[in-house]
Short mmCIF file of C-alpha atoms in Angstrom, two decimals:
data_model
loop_
_atom_site.label_atom_id
_atom_site.label_comp_id
_atom_site.label_asym_id
_atom_site.label_seq_id
_atom_site.Cartn_x
_atom_site.Cartn_y
_atom_site.Cartn_z
CA UNK A 32 110.77 145.24 67.32
CA UNK A 33 108.59 148.35 67.31
CA UNK A 34 107.41 150.23 70.35
CA UNK A 35 104.00 151.76 70.99
CA UNK A 36 103.10 154.78 73.12
CA UNK A 37 100.29 154.91 75.68
CA UNK A 38 99.38 157.34 78.45
CA UNK A 39 100.62 156.24 81.91
CA UNK A 40 97.07 155.48 83.15
CA UNK A 41 96.52 153.13 80.23
CA UNK A 42 99.84 151.35 80.83
CA UNK A 43 98.77 150.69 84.44
CA UNK A 44 95.35 149.49 83.30
CA UNK A 45 96.88 147.14 80.72
CA UNK A 46 99.27 145.75 83.33
CA UNK A 47 96.47 145.27 85.89
CA UNK A 48 93.92 143.70 83.52
CA UNK A 49 93.42 140.00 83.04
CA UNK A 50 95.29 138.34 80.17
CA UNK A 51 91.94 137.64 78.47
CA UNK A 52 90.96 141.31 78.24
CA UNK A 53 91.37 142.75 74.76
CA UNK A 54 92.39 146.37 74.65
CA UNK A 55 91.73 148.59 71.67
CA UNK A 56 93.39 151.75 70.52
CA UNK A 57 92.76 153.96 67.56
CA UNK A 58 95.65 155.39 65.58
CA UNK A 59 95.23 158.05 62.91
CA UNK A 60 98.58 157.66 61.21
CA UNK A 61 98.58 157.72 57.43
CA UNK A 62 95.11 159.25 57.20
CA UNK A 63 96.05 162.92 56.96
CA UNK A 64 94.56 163.51 53.51
CA UNK A 65 91.48 161.40 54.22
CA UNK A 66 90.81 163.16 57.55
CA UNK A 67 90.65 166.59 55.86
CA UNK A 68 87.37 165.59 54.12
CA UNK A 69 86.37 162.19 55.55
CA UNK A 70 82.87 162.16 54.03
CA UNK A 71 84.34 162.21 50.51
CA UNK A 72 86.29 158.99 51.04
CA UNK A 73 85.13 155.44 51.47
CA UNK A 74 86.99 152.30 52.39
CA UNK A 75 87.28 150.44 49.12
CA UNK A 76 89.08 147.27 50.12
CA UNK A 77 91.64 145.91 52.44
CA UNK A 78 94.00 143.06 52.01
CA UNK A 79 97.70 142.37 51.83
CA UNK A 80 100.43 143.72 49.60
CA UNK A 81 103.10 141.67 47.83
CA UNK A 82 105.08 141.36 51.09
CA UNK A 83 102.07 140.09 53.03
CA UNK A 84 101.56 143.35 54.96
CA UNK A 85 98.05 144.66 55.66
CA UNK A 86 97.06 147.51 53.30
CA UNK A 87 93.89 149.61 53.21
CA UNK A 88 92.61 151.37 50.09
CA UNK A 89 90.35 154.43 50.19
CA UNK A 90 88.54 155.82 47.15
CA UNK A 91 86.85 159.21 46.61
CA UNK A 92 85.54 158.75 43.07
CA UNK A 93 88.71 160.08 41.46
CA UNK A 94 91.69 159.01 43.52
CA UNK A 95 92.71 155.92 45.42
CA UNK A 96 95.02 156.09 48.43
CA UNK A 97 96.68 153.04 49.89
CA UNK A 98 97.69 153.09 53.54
CA UNK A 99 99.90 150.55 55.27
CA UNK A 100 99.19 150.52 59.02
CA UNK A 101 102.18 151.02 61.31
CA UNK A 102 101.41 147.82 63.22
CA UNK A 103 100.57 144.52 61.55
CA UNK A 104 98.40 141.63 62.79
CA UNK A 105 100.48 139.11 64.73
CA UNK A 106 103.26 141.59 65.45
CA UNK A 107 104.53 141.83 69.03
CA UNK A 108 105.39 145.36 70.17
CA UNK A 109 106.74 146.73 73.42
CA UNK A 110 105.05 149.47 75.41
CA UNK A 111 107.21 152.58 75.71
CA UNK A 112 107.18 154.46 79.01
CA UNK A 113 109.38 156.94 80.85
CA UNK A 114 112.10 155.12 82.79
CA UNK A 115 115.35 155.51 84.65
CA UNK A 116 118.19 153.30 85.81
CA UNK A 117 118.50 153.54 89.57
CA UNK A 118 121.56 151.41 90.08
CA UNK A 119 124.00 149.25 88.21
CA UNK A 120 125.32 146.17 89.96
CA UNK A 121 127.84 144.15 87.98
CA UNK A 122 125.97 142.82 84.96
CA UNK A 123 122.47 143.80 86.14
CA UNK A 124 120.71 147.16 86.16
CA UNK A 125 117.61 148.09 88.12
CA UNK A 126 115.10 150.13 86.16
CA UNK A 127 112.15 152.04 87.58
CA UNK A 128 109.26 153.47 85.61
CA UNK A 129 107.49 156.82 85.83
CA UNK A 130 104.05 155.23 85.39
CA UNK A 131 104.41 153.51 88.77
CA UNK A 132 102.45 156.16 90.64
CA UNK A 133 101.46 153.92 93.54
CA UNK A 134 104.82 152.46 94.47
CA UNK A 135 107.73 151.10 92.54
CA UNK A 136 107.70 148.04 90.34
CA UNK A 137 111.40 147.74 89.61
CA UNK A 138 112.57 145.63 86.74
CA UNK A 139 116.01 144.06 86.52
CA UNK A 140 117.70 143.77 83.13
CA UNK A 141 120.88 142.07 82.01
CA UNK A 142 123.26 144.73 80.72
CA UNK A 143 125.97 142.91 78.81
CA UNK A 144 127.54 145.19 76.20
CA UNK A 145 125.26 148.12 77.06
CA UNK A 146 126.72 151.48 77.99
CA UNK A 147 124.34 152.40 80.78
CA UNK A 148 126.11 154.94 83.02
CA UNK A 149 124.77 157.70 80.74
CA UNK A 150 121.25 156.71 81.83
CA UNK A 151 121.96 156.50 85.56
CA UNK A 152 119.62 158.54 87.80
CA UNK A 153 118.09 160.50 84.91
CA UNK A 154 114.49 160.01 83.83
CA UNK A 155 114.54 159.03 80.18
CA UNK A 156 111.73 160.20 77.87
CA UNK A 157 109.07 157.76 76.75
CA UNK A 158 109.72 158.30 73.07
CA UNK A 159 113.30 157.01 73.25
CA UNK A 160 112.77 153.89 75.34
CA UNK A 161 114.76 150.96 73.92
CA UNK A 162 113.28 147.48 73.68
CA UNK A 163 115.70 146.03 76.25
CA UNK A 164 114.32 148.40 78.94
CA UNK A 165 110.67 147.45 78.33
CA UNK A 166 108.66 145.39 80.77
CA UNK A 167 105.34 145.04 78.89
CA UNK A 168 104.79 143.53 75.47
CA UNK A 169 101.53 143.21 73.55
CA UNK A 170 100.50 141.30 70.46
CA UNK A 171 98.51 143.01 67.72
CA UNK A 172 95.44 140.85 67.10
CA UNK A 173 93.44 142.96 64.64
CA UNK A 174 93.91 145.98 62.39
CA UNK A 175 91.03 147.58 60.52
CA UNK A 176 89.93 150.93 59.15
CA UNK A 177 87.04 152.41 61.09
CA UNK A 178 85.40 155.80 61.37
CA UNK A 179 85.72 157.29 64.84
CA UNK A 180 82.04 158.27 64.78
CA UNK A 181 81.11 154.58 64.56
CA UNK A 182 82.56 153.71 67.98
CA UNK A 183 80.31 151.52 70.10
CA UNK A 184 79.94 151.52 73.88
CA UNK A 185 81.85 148.22 74.06
CA UNK A 186 84.66 149.71 71.96
CA UNK A 187 84.86 152.77 74.24
CA UNK A 188 85.17 150.52 77.31
CA UNK A 189 87.89 148.48 75.54
CA UNK A 190 89.69 151.79 74.90
CA UNK A 191 89.76 152.41 78.66
CA UNK A 192 86.75 154.68 79.08
CA UNK A 193 84.83 154.01 82.28
CA UNK A 194 81.06 154.63 82.00
CA UNK A 195 79.76 157.24 84.42
CA UNK A 196 76.97 154.93 85.59
CA UNK A 197 79.25 152.03 86.59
#
């Protein structure tokens, strides 16, 4: 299972929101060449490759680039966050998370066959969080190519932006 990175404020907002709320996030991975001169490229088509994975094709009149998004529709991913093991008790470990600014929301995990003393009382970086230490999981419901300049007000709110007038 893959992990996904978010800022701590967004992790808290995702955890606090209702299950019906659909969050959005924009990822620029795989678009390095296209982003150097975005006006020269256009989205030609999107579909699936021979393995059933989503693929986007961009065309500039001469070249075509195919990009496979990192996350696929229907995939469940875990949210990576900074964490530490506070105590180990027999076959259970208590994990706390750095994004818990307003009090602790400890999470107990079963630790069979895991060598955890190396993690004890040391904050572990977000990037290296293993799946077994995660507490939040999300399902990818849509993947599409979209120009950042075409963002709507509704999309910005779904990204976590709070309007100044609200």
